[in-house]
mmCIF file with all atom_site columns, C-alpha atoms in Angstrom:
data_model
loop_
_atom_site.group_PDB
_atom_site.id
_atom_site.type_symbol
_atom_site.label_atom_id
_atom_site.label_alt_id
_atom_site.label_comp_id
_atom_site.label_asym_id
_atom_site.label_entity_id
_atom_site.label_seq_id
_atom_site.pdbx_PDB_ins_code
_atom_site.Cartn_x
_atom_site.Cartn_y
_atom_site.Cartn_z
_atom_site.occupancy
_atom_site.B_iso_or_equiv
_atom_site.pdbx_formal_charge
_atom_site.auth_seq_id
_atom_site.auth_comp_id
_atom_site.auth_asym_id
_atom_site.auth_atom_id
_atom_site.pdbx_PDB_model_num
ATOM 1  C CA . UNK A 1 1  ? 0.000  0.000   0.000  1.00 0.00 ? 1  UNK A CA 1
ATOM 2  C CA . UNK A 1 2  ? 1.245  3.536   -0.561 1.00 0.00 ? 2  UNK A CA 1
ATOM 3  C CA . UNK A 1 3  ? 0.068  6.155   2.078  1.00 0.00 ? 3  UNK A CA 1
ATOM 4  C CA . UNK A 1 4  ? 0.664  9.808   1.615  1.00 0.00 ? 4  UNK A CA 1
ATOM 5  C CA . UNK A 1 5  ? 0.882  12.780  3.223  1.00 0.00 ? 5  UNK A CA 1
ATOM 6  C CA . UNK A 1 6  ? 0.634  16.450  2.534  1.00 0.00 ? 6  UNK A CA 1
ATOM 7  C CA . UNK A 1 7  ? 2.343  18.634  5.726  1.00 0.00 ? 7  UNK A CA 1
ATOM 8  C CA . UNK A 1 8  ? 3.460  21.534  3.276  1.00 0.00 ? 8  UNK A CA 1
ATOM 9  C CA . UNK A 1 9  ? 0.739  23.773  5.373  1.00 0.00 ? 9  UNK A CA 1
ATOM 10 C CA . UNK A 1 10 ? 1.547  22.463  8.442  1.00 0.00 ? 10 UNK A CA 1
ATOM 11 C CA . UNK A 1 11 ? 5.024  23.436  10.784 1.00 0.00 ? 11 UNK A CA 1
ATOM 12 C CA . UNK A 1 12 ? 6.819  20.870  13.521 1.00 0.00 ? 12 UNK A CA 1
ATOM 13 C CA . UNK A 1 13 ? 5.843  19.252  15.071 1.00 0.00 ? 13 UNK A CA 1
ATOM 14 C CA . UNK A 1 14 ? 3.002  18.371  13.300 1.00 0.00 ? 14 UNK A CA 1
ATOM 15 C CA . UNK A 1 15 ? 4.355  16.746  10.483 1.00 0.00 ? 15 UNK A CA 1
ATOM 16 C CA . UNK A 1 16 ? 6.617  14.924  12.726 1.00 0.00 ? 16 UNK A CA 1
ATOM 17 C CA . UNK A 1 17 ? 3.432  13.288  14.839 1.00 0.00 ? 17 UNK A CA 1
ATOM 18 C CA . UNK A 1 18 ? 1.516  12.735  11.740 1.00 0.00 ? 18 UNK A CA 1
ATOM 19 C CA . UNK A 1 19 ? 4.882  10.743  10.424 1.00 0.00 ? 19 UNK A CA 1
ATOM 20 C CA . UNK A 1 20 ? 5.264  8.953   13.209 1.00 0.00 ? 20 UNK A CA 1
ATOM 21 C CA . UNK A 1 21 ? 1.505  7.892   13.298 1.00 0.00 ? 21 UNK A CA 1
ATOM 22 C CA . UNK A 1 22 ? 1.787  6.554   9.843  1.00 0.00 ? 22 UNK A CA 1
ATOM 23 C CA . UNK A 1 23 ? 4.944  4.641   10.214 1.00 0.00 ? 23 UNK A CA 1
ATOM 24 C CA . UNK A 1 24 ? 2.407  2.734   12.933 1.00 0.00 ? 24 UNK A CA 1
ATOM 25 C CA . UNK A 1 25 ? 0.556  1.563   10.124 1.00 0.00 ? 25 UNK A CA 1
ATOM 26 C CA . UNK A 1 26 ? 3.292  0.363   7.466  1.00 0.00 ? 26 UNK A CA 1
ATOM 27 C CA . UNK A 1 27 ? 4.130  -3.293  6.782  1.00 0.00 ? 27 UNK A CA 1
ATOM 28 C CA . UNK A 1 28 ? 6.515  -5.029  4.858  1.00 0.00 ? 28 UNK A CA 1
ATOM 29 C CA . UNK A 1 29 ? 6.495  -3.544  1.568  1.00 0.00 ? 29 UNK A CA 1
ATOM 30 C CA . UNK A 1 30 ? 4.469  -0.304  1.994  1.00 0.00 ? 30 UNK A CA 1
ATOM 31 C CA . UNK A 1 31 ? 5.275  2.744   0.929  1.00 0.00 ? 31 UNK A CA 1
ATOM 32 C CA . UNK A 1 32 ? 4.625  6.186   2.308  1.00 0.00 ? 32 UNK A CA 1
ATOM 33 C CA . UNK A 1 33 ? 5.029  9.638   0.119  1.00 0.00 ? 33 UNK A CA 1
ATOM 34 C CA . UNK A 1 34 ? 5.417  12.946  2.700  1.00 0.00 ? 34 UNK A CA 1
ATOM 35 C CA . UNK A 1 35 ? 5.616  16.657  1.218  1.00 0.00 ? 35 UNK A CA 1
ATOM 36 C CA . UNK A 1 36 ? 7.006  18.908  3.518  1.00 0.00 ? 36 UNK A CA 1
ATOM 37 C CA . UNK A 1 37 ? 7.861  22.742  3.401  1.00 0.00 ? 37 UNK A CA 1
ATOM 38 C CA . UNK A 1 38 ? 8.546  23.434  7.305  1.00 0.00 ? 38 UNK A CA 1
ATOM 39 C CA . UNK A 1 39 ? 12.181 23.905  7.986  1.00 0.00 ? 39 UNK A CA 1
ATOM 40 C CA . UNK A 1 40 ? 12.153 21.950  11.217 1.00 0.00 ? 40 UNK A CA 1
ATOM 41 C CA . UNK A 1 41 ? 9.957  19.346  9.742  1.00 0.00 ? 41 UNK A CA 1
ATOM 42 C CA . UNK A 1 42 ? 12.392 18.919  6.658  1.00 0.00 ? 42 UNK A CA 1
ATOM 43 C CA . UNK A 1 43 ? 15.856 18.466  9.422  1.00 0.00 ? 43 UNK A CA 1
ATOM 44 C CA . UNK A 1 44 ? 14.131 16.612  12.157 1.00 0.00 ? 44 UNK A CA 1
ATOM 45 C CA . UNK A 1 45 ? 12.050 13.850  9.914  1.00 0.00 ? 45 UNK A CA 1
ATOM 46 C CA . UNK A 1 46 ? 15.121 12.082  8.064  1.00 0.00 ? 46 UNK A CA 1
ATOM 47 C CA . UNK A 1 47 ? 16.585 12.110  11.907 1.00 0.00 ? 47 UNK A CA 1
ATOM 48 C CA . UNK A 1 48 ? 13.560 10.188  12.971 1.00 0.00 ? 48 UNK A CA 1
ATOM 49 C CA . UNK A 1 49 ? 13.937 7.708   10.098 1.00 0.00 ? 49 UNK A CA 1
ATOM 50 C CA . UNK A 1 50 ? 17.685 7.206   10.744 1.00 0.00 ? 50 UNK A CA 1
ATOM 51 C CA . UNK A 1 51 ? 16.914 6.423   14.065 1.00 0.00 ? 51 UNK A CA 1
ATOM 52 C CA . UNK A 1 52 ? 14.282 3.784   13.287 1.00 0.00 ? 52 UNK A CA 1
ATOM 53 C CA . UNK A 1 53 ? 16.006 2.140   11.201 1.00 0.00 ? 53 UNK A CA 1
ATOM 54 C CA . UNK A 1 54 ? 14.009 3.268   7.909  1.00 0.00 ? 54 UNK A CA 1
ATOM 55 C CA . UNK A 1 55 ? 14.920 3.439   4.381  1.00 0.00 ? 55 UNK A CA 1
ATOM 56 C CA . UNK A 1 56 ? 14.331 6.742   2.433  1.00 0.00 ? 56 UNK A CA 1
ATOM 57 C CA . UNK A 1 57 ? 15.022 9.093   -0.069 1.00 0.00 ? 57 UNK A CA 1
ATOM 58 C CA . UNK A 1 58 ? 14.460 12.851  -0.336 1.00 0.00 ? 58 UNK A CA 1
ATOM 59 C CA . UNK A 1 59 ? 13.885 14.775  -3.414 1.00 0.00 ? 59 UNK A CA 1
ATOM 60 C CA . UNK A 1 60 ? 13.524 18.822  -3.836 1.00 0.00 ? 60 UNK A CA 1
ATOM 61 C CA . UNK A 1 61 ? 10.580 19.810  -5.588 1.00 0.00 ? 61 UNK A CA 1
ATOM 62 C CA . UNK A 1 62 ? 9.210  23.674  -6.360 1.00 0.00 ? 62 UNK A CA 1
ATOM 63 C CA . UNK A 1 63 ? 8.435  26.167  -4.182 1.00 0.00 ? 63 UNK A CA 1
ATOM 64 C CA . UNK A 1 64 ? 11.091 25.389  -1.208 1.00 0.00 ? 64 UNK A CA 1
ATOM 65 C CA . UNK A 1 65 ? 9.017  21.767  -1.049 1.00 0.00 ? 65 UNK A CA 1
ATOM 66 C CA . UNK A 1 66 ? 10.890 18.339  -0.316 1.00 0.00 ? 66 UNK A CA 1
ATOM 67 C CA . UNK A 1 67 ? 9.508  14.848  -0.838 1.00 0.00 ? 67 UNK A CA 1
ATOM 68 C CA . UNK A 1 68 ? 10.476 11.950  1.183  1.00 0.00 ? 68 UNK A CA 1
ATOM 69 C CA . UNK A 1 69 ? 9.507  8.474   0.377  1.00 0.00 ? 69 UNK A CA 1
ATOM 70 C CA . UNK A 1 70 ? 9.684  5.761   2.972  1.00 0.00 ? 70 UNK A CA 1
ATOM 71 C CA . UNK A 1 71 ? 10.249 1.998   2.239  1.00 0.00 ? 71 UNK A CA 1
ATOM 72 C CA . UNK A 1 72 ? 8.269  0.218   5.051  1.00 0.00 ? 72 UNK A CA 1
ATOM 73 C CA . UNK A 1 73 ? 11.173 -2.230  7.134  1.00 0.00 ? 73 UNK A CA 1
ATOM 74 C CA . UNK A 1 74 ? 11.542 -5.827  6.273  1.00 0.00 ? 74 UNK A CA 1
ATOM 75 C CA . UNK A 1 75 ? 11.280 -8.179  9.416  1.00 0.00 ? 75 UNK A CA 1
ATOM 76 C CA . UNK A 1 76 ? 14.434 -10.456 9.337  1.00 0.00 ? 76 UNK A CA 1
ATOM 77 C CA . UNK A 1 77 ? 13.452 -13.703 11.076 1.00 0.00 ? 77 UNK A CA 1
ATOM 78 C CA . UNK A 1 78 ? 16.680 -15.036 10.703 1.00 0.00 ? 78 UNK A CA 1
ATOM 79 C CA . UNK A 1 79 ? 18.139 -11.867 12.699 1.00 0.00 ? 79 UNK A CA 1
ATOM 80 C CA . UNK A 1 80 ? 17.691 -11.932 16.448 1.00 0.00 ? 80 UNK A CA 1
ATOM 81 C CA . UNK A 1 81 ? 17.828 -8.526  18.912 1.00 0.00 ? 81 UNK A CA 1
ATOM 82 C CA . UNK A 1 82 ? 19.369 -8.899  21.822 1.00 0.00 ? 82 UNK A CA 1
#
């Protein structure tokens, strides 16, 4: 499934809760399109999705906008936490 999200009118931490709400809901193979134009929302996201572990890419688009498109994680069951 791909899930998008428009926080271009929105500024942090909104974006960043709506994210994180939405990353609730991915599974294995999902896909999740965010437009952002909030300064705070555009340094602190990618830091969030570092920090979980996430793949992404970011791509400028017009008007000061950035997209960021988030590959859901892929459960290893061959990998164990400890």
């Amino acid at each position: 499934m791909i899930y998008h999200y428009d926080g271009t009118k929105e500024k942090c931490p909104i974006p960043l809760v709506q994210t994180r709400l939405l990353l609730k809901q991915l599974t294995p193979g999902d896909t999740c399109m965010l437009m952002l134009k909030d300064a705070g929302s555009i340094k602190d996201i990618p830091k969030l999705l570092l920090k979980q572990g996430y793949s992404y890419s970011q791509t400028p688009k017009a008007n000061g906008i950035i997209e960021i498109c988030i590959q859901a994680k892929h459960f290893d069951k061959e990998k164990k936490i400890l």
